[in-house]
XYZ file of C-alpha atoms in Angstrom:
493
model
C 44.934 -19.636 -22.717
C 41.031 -19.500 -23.345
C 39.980 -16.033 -24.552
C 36.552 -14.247 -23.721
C 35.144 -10.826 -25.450
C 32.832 -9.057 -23.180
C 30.671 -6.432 -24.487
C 29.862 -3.297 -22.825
C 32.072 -1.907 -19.695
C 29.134 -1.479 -17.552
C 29.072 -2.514 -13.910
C 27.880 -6.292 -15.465
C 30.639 -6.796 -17.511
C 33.381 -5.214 -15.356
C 32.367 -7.506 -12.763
C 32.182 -10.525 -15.033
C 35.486 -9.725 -16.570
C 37.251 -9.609 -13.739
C 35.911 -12.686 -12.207
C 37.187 -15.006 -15.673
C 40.566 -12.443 -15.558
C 41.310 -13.989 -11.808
C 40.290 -17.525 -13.220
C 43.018 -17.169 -15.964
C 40.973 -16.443 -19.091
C 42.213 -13.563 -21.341
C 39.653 -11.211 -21.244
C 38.549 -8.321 -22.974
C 35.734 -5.818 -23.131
C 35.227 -3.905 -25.883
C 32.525 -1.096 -24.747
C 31.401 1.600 -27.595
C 31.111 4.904 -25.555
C 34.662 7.137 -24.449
C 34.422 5.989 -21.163
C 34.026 2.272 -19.081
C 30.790 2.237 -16.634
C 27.702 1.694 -18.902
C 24.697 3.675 -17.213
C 27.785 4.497 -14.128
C 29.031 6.706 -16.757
C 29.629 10.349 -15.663
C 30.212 14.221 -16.632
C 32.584 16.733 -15.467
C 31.354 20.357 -16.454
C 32.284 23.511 -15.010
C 34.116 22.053 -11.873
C 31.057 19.635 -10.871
C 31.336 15.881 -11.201
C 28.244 14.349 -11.752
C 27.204 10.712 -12.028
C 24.637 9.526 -13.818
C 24.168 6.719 -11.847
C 23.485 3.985 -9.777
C 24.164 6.102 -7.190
C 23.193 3.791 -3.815
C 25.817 1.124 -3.047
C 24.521 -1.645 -0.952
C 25.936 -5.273 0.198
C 29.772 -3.755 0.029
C 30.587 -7.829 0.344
C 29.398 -8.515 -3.527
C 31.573 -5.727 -4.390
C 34.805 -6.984 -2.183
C 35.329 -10.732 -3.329
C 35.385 -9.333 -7.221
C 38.498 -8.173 -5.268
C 39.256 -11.023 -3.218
C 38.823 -13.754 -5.613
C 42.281 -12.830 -6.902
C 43.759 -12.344 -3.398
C 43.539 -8.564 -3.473
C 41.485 -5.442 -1.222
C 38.925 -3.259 -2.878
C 40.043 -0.860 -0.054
C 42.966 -0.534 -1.968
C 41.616 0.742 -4.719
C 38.170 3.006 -3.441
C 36.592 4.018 -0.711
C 33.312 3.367 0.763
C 31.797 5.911 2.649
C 29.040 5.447 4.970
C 25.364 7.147 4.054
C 23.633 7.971 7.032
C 20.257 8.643 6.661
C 19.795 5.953 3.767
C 16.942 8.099 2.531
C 15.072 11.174 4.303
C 11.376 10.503 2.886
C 9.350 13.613 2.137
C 5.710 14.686 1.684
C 4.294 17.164 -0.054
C 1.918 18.219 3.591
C 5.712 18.641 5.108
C 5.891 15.324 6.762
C 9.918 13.706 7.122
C 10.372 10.430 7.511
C 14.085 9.518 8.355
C 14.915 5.965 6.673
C 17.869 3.829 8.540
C 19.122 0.721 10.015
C 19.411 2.816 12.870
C 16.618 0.492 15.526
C 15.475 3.029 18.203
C 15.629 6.256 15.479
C 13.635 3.459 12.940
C 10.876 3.058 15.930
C 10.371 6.843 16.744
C 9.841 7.509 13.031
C 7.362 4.654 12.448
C 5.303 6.014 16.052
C 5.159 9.582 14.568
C 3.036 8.119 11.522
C 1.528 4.956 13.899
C 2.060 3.863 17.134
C 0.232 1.116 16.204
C 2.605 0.235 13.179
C 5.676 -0.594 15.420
C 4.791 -4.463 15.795
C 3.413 -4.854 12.186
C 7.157 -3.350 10.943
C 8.444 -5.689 13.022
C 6.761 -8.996 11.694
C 7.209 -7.121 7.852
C 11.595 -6.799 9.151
C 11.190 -10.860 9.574
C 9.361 -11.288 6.574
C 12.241 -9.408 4.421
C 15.063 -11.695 6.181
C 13.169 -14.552 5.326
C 12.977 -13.379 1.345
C 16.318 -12.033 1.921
C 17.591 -15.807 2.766
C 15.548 -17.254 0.247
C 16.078 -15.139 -3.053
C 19.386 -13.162 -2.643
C 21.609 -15.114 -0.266
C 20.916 -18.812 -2.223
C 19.584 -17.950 -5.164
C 20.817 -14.343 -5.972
C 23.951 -15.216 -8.100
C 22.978 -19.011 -9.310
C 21.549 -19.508 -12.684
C 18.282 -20.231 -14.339
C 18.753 -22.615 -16.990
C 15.561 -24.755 -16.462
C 12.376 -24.871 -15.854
C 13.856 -27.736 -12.994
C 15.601 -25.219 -11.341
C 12.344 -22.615 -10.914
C 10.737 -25.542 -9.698
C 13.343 -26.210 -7.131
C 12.855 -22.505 -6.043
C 9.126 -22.623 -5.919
C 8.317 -23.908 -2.433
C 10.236 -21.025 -1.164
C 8.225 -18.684 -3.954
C 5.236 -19.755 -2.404
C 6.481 -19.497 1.363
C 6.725 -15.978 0.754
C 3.837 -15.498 -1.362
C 5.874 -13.957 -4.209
C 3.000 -13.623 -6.367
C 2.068 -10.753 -4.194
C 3.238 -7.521 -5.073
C 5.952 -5.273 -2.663
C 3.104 -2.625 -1.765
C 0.485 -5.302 -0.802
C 3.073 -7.513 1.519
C 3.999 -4.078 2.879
C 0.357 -3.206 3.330
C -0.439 -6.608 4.986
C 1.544 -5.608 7.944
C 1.491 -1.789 8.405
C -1.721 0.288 7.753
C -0.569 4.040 7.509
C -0.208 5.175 4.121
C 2.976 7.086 3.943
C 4.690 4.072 6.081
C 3.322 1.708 3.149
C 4.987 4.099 0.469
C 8.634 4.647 2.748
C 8.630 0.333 2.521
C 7.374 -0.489 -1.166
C 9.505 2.493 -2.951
C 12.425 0.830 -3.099
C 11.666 -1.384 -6.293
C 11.334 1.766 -8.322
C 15.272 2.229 -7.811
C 15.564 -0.974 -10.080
C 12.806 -0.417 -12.614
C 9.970 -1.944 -10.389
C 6.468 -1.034 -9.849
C 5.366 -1.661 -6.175
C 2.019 -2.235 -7.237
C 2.906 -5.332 -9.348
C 6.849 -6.088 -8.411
C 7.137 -9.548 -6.579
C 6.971 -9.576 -3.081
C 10.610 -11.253 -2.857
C 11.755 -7.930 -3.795
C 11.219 -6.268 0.302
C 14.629 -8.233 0.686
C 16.187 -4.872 -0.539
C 14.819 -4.031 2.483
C 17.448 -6.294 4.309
C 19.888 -5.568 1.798
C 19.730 -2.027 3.869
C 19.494 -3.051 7.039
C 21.877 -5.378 7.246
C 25.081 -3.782 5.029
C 23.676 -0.676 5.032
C 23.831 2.414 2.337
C 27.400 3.790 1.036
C 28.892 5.705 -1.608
C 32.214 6.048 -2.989
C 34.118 8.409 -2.422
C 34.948 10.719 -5.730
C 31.142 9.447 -7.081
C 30.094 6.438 -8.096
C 32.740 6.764 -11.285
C 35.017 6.564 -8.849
C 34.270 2.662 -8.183
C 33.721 2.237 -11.898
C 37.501 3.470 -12.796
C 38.571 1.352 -9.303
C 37.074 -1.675 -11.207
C 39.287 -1.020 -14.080
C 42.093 -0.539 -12.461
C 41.839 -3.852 -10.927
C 41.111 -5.472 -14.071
C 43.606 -4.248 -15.994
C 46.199 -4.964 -13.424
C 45.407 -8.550 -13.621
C 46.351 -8.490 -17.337
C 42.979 -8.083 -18.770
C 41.865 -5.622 -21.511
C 39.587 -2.344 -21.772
C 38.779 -1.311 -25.264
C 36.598 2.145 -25.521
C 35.019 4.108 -27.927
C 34.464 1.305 -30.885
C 31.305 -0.116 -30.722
C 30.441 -3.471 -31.472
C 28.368 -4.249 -34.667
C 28.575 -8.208 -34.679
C 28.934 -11.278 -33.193
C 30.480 -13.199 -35.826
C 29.031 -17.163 -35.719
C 29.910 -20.185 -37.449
C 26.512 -22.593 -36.801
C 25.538 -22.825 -33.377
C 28.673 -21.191 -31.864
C 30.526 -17.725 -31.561
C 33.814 -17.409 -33.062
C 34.483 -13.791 -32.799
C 33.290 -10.192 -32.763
C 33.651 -6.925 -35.193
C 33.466 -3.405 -34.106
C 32.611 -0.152 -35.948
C 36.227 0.494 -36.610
C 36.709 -2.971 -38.374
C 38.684 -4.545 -35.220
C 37.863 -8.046 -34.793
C 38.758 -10.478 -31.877
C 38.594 -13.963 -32.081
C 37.489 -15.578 -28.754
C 36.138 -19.040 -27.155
C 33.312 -17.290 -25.486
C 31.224 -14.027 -25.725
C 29.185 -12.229 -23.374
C 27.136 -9.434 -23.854
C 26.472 -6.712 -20.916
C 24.720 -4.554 -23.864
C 20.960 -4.127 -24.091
C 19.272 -7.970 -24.501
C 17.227 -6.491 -27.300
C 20.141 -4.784 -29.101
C 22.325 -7.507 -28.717
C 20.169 -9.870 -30.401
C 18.226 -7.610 -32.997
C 21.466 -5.723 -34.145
C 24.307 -7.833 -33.687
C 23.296 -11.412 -33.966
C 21.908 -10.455 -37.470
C 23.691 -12.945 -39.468
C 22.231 -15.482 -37.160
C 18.746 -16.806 -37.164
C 18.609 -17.325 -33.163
C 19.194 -13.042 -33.622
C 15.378 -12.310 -35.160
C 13.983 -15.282 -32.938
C 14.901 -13.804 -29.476
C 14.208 -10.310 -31.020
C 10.643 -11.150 -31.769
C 10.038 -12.874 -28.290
C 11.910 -10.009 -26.193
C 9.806 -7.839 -28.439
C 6.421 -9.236 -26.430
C 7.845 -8.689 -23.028
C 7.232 -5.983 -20.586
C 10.080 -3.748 -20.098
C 10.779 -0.674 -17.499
C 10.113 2.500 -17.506
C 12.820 5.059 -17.937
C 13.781 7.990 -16.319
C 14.083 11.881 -16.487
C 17.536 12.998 -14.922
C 18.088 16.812 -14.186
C 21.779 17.076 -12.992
C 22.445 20.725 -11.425
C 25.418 22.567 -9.878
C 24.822 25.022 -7.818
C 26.486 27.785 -5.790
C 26.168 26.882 -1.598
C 25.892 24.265 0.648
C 23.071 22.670 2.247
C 24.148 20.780 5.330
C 20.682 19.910 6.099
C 19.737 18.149 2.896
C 21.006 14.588 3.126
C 22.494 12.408 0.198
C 19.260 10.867 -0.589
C 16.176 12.168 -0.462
C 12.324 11.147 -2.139
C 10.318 13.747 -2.481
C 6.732 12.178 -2.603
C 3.979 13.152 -4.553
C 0.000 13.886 -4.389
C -0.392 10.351 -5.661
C 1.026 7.033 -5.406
C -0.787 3.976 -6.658
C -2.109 6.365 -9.806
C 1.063 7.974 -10.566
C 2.575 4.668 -11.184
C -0.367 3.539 -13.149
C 0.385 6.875 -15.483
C 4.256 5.478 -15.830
C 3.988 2.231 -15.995
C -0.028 1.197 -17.689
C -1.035 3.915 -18.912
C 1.812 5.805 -20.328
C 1.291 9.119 -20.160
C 3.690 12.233 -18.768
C 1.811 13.049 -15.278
C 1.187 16.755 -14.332
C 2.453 15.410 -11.154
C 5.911 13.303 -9.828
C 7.312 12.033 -7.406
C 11.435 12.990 -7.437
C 14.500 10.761 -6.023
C 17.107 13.781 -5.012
C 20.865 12.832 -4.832
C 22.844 15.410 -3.032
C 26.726 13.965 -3.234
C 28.570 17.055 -1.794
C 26.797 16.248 0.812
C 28.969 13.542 2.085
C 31.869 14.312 -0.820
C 32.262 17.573 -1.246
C 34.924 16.992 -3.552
C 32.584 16.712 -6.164
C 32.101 20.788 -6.731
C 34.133 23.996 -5.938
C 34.412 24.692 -2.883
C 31.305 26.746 -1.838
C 28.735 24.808 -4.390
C 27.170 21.870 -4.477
C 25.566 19.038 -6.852
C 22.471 17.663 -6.956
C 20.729 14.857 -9.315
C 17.002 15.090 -9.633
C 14.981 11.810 -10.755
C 12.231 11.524 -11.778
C 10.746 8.059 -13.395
C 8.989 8.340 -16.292
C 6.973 5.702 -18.986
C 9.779 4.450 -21.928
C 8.881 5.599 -24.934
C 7.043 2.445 -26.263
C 4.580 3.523 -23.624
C 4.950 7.446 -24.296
C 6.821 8.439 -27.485
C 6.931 12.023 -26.635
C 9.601 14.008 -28.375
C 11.995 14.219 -25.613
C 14.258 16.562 -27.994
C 11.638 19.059 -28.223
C 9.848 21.428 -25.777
C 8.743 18.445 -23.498
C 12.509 18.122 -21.318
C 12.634 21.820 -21.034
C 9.179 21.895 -19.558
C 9.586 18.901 -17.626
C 12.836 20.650 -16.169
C 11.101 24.176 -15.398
C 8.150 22.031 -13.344
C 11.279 20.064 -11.220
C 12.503 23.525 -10.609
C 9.367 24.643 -9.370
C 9.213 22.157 -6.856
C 12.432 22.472 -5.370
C 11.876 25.583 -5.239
C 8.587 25.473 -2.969
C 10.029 22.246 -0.966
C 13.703 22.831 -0.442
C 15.728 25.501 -1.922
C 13.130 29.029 -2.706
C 16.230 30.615 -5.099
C 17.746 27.620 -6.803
C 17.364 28.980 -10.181
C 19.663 32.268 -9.191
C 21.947 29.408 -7.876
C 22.488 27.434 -11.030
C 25.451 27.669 -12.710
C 25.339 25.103 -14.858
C 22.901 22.449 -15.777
C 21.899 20.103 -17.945
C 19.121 16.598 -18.395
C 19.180 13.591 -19.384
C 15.942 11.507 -21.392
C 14.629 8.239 -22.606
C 15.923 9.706 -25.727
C 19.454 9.684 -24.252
C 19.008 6.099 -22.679
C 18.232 5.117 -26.462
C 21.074 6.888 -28.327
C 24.065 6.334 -25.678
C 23.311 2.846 -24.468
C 21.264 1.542 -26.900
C 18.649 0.878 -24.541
C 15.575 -0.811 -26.107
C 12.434 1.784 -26.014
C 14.945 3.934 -23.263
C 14.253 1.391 -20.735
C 16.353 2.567 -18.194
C 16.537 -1.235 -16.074
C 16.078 -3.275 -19.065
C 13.357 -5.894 -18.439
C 10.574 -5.317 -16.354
C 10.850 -7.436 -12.637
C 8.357 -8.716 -12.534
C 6.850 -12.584 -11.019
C 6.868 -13.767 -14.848
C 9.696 -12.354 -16.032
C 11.701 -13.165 -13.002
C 14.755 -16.210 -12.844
C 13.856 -19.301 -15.168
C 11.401 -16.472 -17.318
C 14.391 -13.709 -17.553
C 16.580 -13.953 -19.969
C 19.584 -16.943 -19.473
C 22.906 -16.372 -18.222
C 23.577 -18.981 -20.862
C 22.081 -18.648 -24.553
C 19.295 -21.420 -25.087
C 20.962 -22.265 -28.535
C 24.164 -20.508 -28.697
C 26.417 -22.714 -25.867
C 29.279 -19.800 -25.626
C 27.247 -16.836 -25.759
C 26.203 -15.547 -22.775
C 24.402 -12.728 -20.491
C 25.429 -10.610 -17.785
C 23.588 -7.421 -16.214
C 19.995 -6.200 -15.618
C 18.299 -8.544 -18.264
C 19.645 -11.398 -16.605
C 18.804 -12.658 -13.022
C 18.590 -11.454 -10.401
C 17.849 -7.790 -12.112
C 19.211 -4.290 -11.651
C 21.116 -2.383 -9.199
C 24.628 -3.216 -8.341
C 24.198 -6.286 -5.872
C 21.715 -7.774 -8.380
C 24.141 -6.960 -11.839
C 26.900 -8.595 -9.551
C 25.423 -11.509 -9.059
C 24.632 -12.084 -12.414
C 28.498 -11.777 -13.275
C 29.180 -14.028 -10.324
C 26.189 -16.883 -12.230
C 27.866 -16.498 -15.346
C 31.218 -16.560 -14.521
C 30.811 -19.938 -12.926
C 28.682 -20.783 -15.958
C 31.882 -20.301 -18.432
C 34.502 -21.357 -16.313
C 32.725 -24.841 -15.587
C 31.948 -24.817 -19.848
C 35.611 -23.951 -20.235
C 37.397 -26.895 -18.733
């Protein structure tokens, strides 16, 4: 029986490991922190369950056939719940924009900003099937290997004018502002700036529209531990809390790996769901291919990371819905601050998650949970001492504008609390400068230019997760575990 070591438990490498588990390979992941998920990881504190994340599920399909392939229901094992509106969009002058795939609500909240923005949403809709056919449905979960194979995709590319960014495809076919910002935000839930993220990325509008928004019920954990439990029951392996520190090589191949605790594993194959830039700088360091990747992943562009404030809090709010982006002053030069210029605005714009909202399992009965986001430069860009004074003052300027948008007496509500910084992104996950999506997705560092499913010189080391193509978020992390399962099942006969 061929053997494959996967490291890191996150939603990558659970999805790749189950995918070789079905195929009959003896898998095993060997993840470093006390629980499986990766950035899915979560806390329970005082009653309250909170996630740290991703918390939007979208194309449930991806999700089922990691299921399926094995003959086997993920309804067995979780629950999806529907998320209805997929975001309620908010501006600072009071304005709501509902966000669905909900057609004659969609219209009435695009003709409250612009009547005259109802066809131009409609020719942007046929644009986003058209990238949505192109990038995700045939190329979403094949791999890069090539330079051939981005050349194969380029006539599409340039169909679809992917060297446009989000916001100026968006602005090509509606003129009001906010609608621009409601259409392009999307790419900043997977690291992307809409000022400079390919155009092929509106397919998440699709991705919406067509499978629409969900959560699972019990938190996003809850699909995390259903993962496991559907790994494990097809004979594969979950190893926690022992952290990898090598990936033993003899020449150009892998022949094992050694954790913290001095556990090794022999296998045929590796494949790392860790940070790309950890991986190679820290544990390839007994291999020259190790310091060469390092110094070329060390030129790239990488994403910002993020400023979590998780809260529980004592009542209910019926008329706050799960998601929620709370807009700020600025657009275009608030991202410029995050992602050019790396400074920490005076301003932000917040992504609110409100889980008891459709769960309210998740707190005692009577209270609630909320996760505040709000994106912020990695600390290549900003190294501000996120230990220090700069979280808590962060966190007191968050409170202050909940507290003059949505809920006047939140502090007198809180009964427990607690953030999460680049710092954290660094220390718990590795995560190269806190990059909180890994490499930047951008045009250049996109497919062919992101890093291979498939090492260039190591043939059984290989890549699963947000480094890899397609990116980050769960369809795109799947996907790459669907490419490189097919990758080391074909290299394994």
């Amino acid at each position: 029986m061929k053997t494959a070591a996967i490291i890191g438990a996150g939603f990558g490498g659970l999805a790749l490991a189950m995918r070789l588990q079905s195929a009959g390979v003896a898998t095993t992941i060997i993840e470093a922190r006390d629980k499986p998920g990766g950035r899915g990881y979560y806390w329970e504190k005082d009653g309250f369950t909170f996630d740290g994340g991703p918390t939007v599920i979208t194309d449930p399909p991806c999700l089922e056939e990691l299921w399926s392939v094995s003959g086997h229901k993920m309804a067995d094992d979780i629950e999806l719940m529907p998320v209805f509106p997929f975001y309620r969009l908010n501006w600072s002058d009071g304005t709501n924009f509902d966000y669905s795939n909900d057609a004659p609500g969609l219209k009435a909240e695009i003709e409250k900003l612009n009547p005259d923005d109802v066809e131009g949403y409609r020719k942007f809709l046929e644009y986003s099937k058209g990238v949505f056919k192109e990038g995700y449905q045939k190329l979403g979960s094949v791999a890069f290997l090539d330079f051939a194979s981005m050349i194969k995709a380029a006539p599409a590319l340039m169909k679809y004018q992917a060297w446009r960014s989000v916001y100026s495809i968006v602005s090509s076919y509606v003129k009001d502002e906010k609608l621009r910002e409601a259409l392009s935000f999307h790419t900043l839930l997977v690291g992307g700036n809409p000022m400079s993220t390919s155009a092929i990325y509106a397919l998440i509008h699709t991705i919406e529209k067509e499978g629409g928004v969900w959560f699972a019920k019990g938190g996003t954990n809850r699909l995390v531990a259903a993962m496991v439990t559907h790994f494990e029951r097809l004979g594969g392996t979950l190893r926690l809390g022992d952290p990898v520190e090598e990936i033993e090589t003899r020449g150009d191949k892998v022949i094992g790996v050694r954790t913290k605790s001095g556990w090794r594993m022999d296998c045929d194959v590796a494949a790392s769901n860790g940070d790309l830039m950890h991986t190679y700088r820290d544990l390839l360091t007994s291999n020259k291919r190790g310091e060469r990747a390092a110094k070329s992943l060390n030129r790239k562009s990488w994403s910002p990371s993020l400023f979590v404030l998780h809260l529980g809090i004592k009542g209910t709010w019926p008329g706050i819905p799960h998601h929620m982006i709370l807009f700020g002053p600025r657009y275009k030069g608030l991202l410029d601050d995050i992602y050019k210029n790396g400074v920490l605005p005076k301003d932000f714009s917040l992504y609110l998650h409100h889980p008891t909202v459709t769960d309210p399992s998740l707190a005692p009965e009577g209270c609630s949970t909320f996760y505040v986001l709000a994106p912020v430069a990695h600390m290549g860009k900003a190294p501000l001492d996120w230990d220090g004074d700069v979280a808590d003052a962060l966190k007191e300027r968050i409170l202050d504008e909940l507290e003059r948008r949505l809920i006047p007496d939140i502090r007198s509500r809180i009964m427990t609390q607690f953030h999460y910084t680049p710092a954290d992104f660094g220390r718990d996950l590795s995560a190269h400068l806190g990059s909180a999506f890994s490499l930047e997705p951008v045009l250049w560092q996109s497919a062919y230019m992101r890093a291979h499913n498939r090492d260039d010189a190591i043939p059984n080391l290989y890549f699963v997760g947000a480094g890899t193509h397609p990116g980050a978020g769960i369809p795109g992390v799947v996907g790459s575990a669907k490419a490189t399962a097919a990758l080391i099942l074909e290299d394994l006969k």
